[in-house]
mmCIF file of C-alpha atoms in Angstrom:
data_model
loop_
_atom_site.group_PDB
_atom_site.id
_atom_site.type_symbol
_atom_site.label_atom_id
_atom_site.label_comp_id
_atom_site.label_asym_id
_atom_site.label_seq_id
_atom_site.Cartn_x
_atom_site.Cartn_y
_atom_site.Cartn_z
ATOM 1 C CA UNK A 1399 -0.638 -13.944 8.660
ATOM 2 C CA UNK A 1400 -2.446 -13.698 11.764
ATOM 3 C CA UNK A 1401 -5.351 -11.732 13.076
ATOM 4 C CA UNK A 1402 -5.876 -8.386 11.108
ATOM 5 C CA UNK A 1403 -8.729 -6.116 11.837
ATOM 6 C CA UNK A 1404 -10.230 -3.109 10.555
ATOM 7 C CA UNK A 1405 -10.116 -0.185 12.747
ATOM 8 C CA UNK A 1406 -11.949 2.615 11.521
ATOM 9 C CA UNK A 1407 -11.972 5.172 8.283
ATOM 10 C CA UNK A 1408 -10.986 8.582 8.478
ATOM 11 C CA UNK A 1409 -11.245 11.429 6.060
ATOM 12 C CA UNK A 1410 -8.434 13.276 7.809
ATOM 13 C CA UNK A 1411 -5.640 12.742 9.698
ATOM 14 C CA UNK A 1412 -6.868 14.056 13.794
ATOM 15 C CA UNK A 1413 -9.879 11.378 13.033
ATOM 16 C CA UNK A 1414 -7.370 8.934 13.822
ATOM 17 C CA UNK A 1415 -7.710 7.472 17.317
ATOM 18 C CA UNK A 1416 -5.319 7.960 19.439
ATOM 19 C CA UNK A 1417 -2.437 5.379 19.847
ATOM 20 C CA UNK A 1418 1.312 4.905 20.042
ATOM 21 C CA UNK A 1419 1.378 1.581 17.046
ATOM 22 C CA UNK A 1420 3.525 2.172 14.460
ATOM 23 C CA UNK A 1421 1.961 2.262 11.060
ATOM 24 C CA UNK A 1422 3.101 1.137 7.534
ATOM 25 C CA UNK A 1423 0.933 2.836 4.764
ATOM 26 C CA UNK A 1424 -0.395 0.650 1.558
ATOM 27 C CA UNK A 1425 -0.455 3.022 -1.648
ATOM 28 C CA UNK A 1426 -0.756 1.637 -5.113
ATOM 29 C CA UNK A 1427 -2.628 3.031 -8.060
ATOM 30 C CA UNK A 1428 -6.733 2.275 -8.038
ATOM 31 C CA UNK A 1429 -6.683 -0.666 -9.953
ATOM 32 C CA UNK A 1430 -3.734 -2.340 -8.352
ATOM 33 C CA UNK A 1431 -5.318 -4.804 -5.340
ATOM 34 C CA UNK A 1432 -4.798 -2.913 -2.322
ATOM 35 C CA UNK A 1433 -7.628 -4.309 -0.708
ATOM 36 C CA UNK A 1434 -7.138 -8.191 -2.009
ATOM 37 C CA UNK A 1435 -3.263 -7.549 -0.869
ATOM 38 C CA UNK A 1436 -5.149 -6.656 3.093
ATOM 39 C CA UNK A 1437 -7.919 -9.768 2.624
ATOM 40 C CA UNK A 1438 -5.236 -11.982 1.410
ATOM 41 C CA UNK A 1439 -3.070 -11.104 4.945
ATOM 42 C CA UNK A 1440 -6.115 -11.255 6.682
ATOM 43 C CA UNK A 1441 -7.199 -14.763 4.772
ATOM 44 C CA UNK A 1442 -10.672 -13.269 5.288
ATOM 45 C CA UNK A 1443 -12.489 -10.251 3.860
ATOM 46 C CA UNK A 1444 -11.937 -6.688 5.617
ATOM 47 C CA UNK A 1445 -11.454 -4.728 3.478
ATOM 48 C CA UNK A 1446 -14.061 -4.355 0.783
ATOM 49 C CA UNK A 1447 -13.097 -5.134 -2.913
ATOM 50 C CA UNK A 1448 -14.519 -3.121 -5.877
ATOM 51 C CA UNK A 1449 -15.210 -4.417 -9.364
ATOM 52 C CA UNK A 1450 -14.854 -0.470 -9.765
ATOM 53 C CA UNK A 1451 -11.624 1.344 -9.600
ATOM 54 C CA UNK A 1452 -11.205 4.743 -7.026
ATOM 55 C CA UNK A 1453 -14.093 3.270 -4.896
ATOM 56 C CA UNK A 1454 -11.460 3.648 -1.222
ATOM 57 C CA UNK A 1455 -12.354 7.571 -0.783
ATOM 58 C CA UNK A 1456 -11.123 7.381 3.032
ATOM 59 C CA UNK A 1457 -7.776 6.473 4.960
ATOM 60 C CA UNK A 1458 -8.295 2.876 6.162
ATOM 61 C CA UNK A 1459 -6.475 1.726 9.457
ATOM 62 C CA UNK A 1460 -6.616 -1.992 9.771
ATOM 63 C CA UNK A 1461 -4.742 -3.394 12.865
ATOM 64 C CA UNK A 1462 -2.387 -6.009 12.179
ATOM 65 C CA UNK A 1463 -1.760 -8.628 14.698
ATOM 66 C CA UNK A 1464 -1.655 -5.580 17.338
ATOM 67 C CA UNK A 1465 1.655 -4.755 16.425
ATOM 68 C CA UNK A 1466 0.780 -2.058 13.791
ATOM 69 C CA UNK A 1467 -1.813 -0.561 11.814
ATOM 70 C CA UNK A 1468 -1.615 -1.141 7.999
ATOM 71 C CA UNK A 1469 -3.433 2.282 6.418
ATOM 72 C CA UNK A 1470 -5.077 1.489 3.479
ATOM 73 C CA UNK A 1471 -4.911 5.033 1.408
ATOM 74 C CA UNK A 1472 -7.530 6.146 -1.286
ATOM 75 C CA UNK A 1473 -5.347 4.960 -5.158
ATOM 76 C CA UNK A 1474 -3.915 7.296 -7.418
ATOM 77 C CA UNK A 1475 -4.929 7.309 -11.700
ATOM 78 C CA UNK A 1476 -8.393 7.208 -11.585
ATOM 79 C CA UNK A 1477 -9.653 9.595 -14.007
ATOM 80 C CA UNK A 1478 -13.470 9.184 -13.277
ATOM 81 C CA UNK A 1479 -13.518 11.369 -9.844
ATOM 82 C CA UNK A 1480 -13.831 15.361 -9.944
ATOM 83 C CA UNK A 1481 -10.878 17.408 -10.291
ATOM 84 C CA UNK A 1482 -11.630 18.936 -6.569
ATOM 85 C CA UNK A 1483 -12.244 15.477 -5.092
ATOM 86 C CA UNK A 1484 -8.742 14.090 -6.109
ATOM 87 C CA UNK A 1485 -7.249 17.511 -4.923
ATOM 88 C CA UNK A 1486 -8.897 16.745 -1.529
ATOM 89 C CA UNK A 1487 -7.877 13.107 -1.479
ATOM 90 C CA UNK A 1488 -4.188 14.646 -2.454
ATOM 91 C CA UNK A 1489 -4.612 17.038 0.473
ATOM 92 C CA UNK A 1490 -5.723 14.160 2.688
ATOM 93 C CA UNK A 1491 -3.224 11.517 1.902
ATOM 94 C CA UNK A 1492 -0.516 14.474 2.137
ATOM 95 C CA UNK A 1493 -1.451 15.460 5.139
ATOM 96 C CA UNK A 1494 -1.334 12.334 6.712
ATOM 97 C CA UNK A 1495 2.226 11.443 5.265
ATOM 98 C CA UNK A 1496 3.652 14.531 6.582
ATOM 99 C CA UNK A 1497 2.148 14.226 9.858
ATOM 100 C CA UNK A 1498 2.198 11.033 11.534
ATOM 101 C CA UNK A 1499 4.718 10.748 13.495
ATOM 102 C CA UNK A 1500 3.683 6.662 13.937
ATOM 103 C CA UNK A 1501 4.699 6.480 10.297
ATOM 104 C CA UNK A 1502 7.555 3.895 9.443
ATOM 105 C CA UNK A 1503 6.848 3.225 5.575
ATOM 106 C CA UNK A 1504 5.049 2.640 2.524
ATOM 107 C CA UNK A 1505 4.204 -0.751 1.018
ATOM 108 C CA UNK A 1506 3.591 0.238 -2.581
ATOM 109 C CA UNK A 1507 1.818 -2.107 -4.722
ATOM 110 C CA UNK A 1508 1.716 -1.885 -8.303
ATOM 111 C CA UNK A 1509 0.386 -4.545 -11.256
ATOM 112 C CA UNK A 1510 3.488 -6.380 -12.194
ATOM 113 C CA UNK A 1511 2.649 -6.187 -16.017
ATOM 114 C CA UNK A 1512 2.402 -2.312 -15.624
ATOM 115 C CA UNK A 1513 5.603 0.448 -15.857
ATOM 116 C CA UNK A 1514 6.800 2.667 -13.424
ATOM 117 C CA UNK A 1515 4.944 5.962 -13.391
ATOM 118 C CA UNK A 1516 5.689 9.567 -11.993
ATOM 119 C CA UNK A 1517 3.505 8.927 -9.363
ATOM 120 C CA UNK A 1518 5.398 5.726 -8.146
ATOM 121 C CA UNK A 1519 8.549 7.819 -8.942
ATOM 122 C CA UNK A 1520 6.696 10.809 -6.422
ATOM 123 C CA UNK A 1521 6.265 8.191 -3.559
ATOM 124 C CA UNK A 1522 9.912 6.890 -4.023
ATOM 125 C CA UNK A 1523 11.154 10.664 -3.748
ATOM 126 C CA UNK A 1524 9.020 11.150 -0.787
ATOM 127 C CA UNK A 1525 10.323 8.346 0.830
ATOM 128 C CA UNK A 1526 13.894 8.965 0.224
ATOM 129 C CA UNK A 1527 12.982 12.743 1.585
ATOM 130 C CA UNK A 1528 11.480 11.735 4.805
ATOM 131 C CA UNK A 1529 13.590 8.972 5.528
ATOM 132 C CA UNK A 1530 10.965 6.263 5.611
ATOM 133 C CA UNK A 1531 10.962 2.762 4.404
ATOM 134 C CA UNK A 1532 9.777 1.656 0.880
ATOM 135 C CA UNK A 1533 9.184 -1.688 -0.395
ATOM 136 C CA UNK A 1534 7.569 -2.240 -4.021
ATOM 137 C CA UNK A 1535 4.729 -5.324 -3.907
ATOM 138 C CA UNK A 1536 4.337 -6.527 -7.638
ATOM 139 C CA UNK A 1537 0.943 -7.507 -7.819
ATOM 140 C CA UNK A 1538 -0.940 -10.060 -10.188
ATOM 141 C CA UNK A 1539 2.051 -11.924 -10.606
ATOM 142 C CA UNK A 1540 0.049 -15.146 -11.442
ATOM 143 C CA UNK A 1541 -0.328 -13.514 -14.930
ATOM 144 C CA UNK A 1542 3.096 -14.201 -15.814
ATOM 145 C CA UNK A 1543 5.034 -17.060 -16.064
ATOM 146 C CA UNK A 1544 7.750 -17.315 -12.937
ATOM 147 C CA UNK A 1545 11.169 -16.305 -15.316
ATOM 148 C CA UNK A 1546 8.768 -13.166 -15.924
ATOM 149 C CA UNK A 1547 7.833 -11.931 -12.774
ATOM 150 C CA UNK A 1548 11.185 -12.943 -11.026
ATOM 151 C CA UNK A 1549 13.075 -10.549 -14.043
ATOM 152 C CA UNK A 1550 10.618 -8.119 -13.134
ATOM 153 C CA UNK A 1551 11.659 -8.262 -9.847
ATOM 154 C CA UNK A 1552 15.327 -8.296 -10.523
ATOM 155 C CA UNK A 1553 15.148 -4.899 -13.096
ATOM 156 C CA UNK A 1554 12.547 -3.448 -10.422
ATOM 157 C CA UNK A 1555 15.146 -3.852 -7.218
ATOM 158 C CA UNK A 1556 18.466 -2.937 -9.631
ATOM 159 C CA UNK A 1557 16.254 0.284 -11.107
ATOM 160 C CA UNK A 1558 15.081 1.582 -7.429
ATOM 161 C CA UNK A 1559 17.520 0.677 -4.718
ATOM 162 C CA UNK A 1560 14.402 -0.583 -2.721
ATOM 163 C CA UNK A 1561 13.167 -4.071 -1.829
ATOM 164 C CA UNK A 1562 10.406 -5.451 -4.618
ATOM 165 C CA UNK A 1563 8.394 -8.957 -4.091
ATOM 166 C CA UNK A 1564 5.961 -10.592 -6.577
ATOM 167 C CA UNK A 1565 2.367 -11.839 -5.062
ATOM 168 C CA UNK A 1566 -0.514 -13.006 -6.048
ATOM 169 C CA UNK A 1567 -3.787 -12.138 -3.880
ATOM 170 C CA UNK A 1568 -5.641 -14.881 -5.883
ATOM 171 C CA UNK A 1569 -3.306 -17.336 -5.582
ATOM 172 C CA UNK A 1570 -2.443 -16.408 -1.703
ATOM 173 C CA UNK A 1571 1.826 -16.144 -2.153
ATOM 174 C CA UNK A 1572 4.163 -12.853 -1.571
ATOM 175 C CA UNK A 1573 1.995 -10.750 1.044
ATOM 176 C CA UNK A 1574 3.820 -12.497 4.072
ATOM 177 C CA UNK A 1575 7.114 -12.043 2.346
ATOM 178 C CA UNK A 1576 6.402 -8.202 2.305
ATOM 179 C CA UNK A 1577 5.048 -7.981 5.916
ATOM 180 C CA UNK A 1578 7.993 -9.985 6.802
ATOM 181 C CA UNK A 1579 9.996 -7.479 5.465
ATOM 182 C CA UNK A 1580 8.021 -4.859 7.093
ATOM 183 C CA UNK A 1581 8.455 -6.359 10.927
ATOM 184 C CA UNK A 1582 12.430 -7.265 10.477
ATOM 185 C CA UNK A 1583 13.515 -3.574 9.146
ATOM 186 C CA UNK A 1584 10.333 -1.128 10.202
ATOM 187 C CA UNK A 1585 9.083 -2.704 13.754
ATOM 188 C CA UNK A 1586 12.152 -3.453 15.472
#
């Protein structure tokens, strides 16, 4: 991937600065390498990587080769924050799906080894509501053999009706598979 920059954080959606780029949101529970899955595409650190889960609080824009901004949003499942503070981060993230109009999709990413939750199952409804693009990233693939992670894939794409790719942040294979995806059916 080429050049990918980060923008700016915001802790609601009018901080945003102004601009007509398209966006593609990143959502994934805390725990499931949103921010290696933005270093990896950037093949250099931009995003900052937590050894603790829940640590993104904020909506992160990173731009991404100038043709749209990738917004990095705080993960879901992470017990350890306040009840009010994951109500607010609800609110925020929310707030921003509903209202940008620059939205074109969601890149979920989710630990291949893990099942589908209701919360996955909540951003595939929302989706399908809203009429925006969804494709499923299957993190940490390098943890299972290739006949594992390619059946994941297979039951994955037959169960949703979306596009799913394996990757593997550490070992640098799937993110431009997913972005590619992104620019041919989301940026035309």
């Amino acid at each position: 991937m080429g050049h990918v920059q980060f923008v700016q954080s915001a802790s609601r959606f009018d901080q945003f600065p102004p601009s007509g780029m398209p966006q593609v949101a990143i959502a994934g529970r805390s725990n499931s390498g949103k921010s290696s899955f933005i270093n990896s595409l950037a093949r250099q650190k931009v995003a900052k990587v937590s050894g603790t889960p829940g640590k993104t609080r904020l909506l992160n824009i990173f731009d991404v080769e100038k043709k749209f901004w990738l917004v990095d949003m705080p993960g879901y499942g992470y017990a350890a924050r306040s009840h009010s503070e994951r109500n607010d981060w609800e609110k925020m993230i929310e707030e921003y799906l509903v209202n940008s109009e620059q939205l074109r999709g969601i890149i979920l990413l989710m630990d291949v080894r893990r099942k589908w939750s209701d919360e996955e199952s909540m951003i595939l409804d929302f989706c399908n509501a809203m009429d925006l693009g969804l494709v499923v990233g299957l993190t940490k693939a390098d943890k299972l053999s290739r006949s594992k992670w390619k059946a994941e894939v297979l039951k994955r794409e037959k169960e949703l009706g979306v596009p799913v790719f394996a990757c593997s942040s550490l070992k640098k294979w799937g993110m431009s598979d997913i972005i590619g995806h992104v620019f041919r059916n989301w940026l035309k």
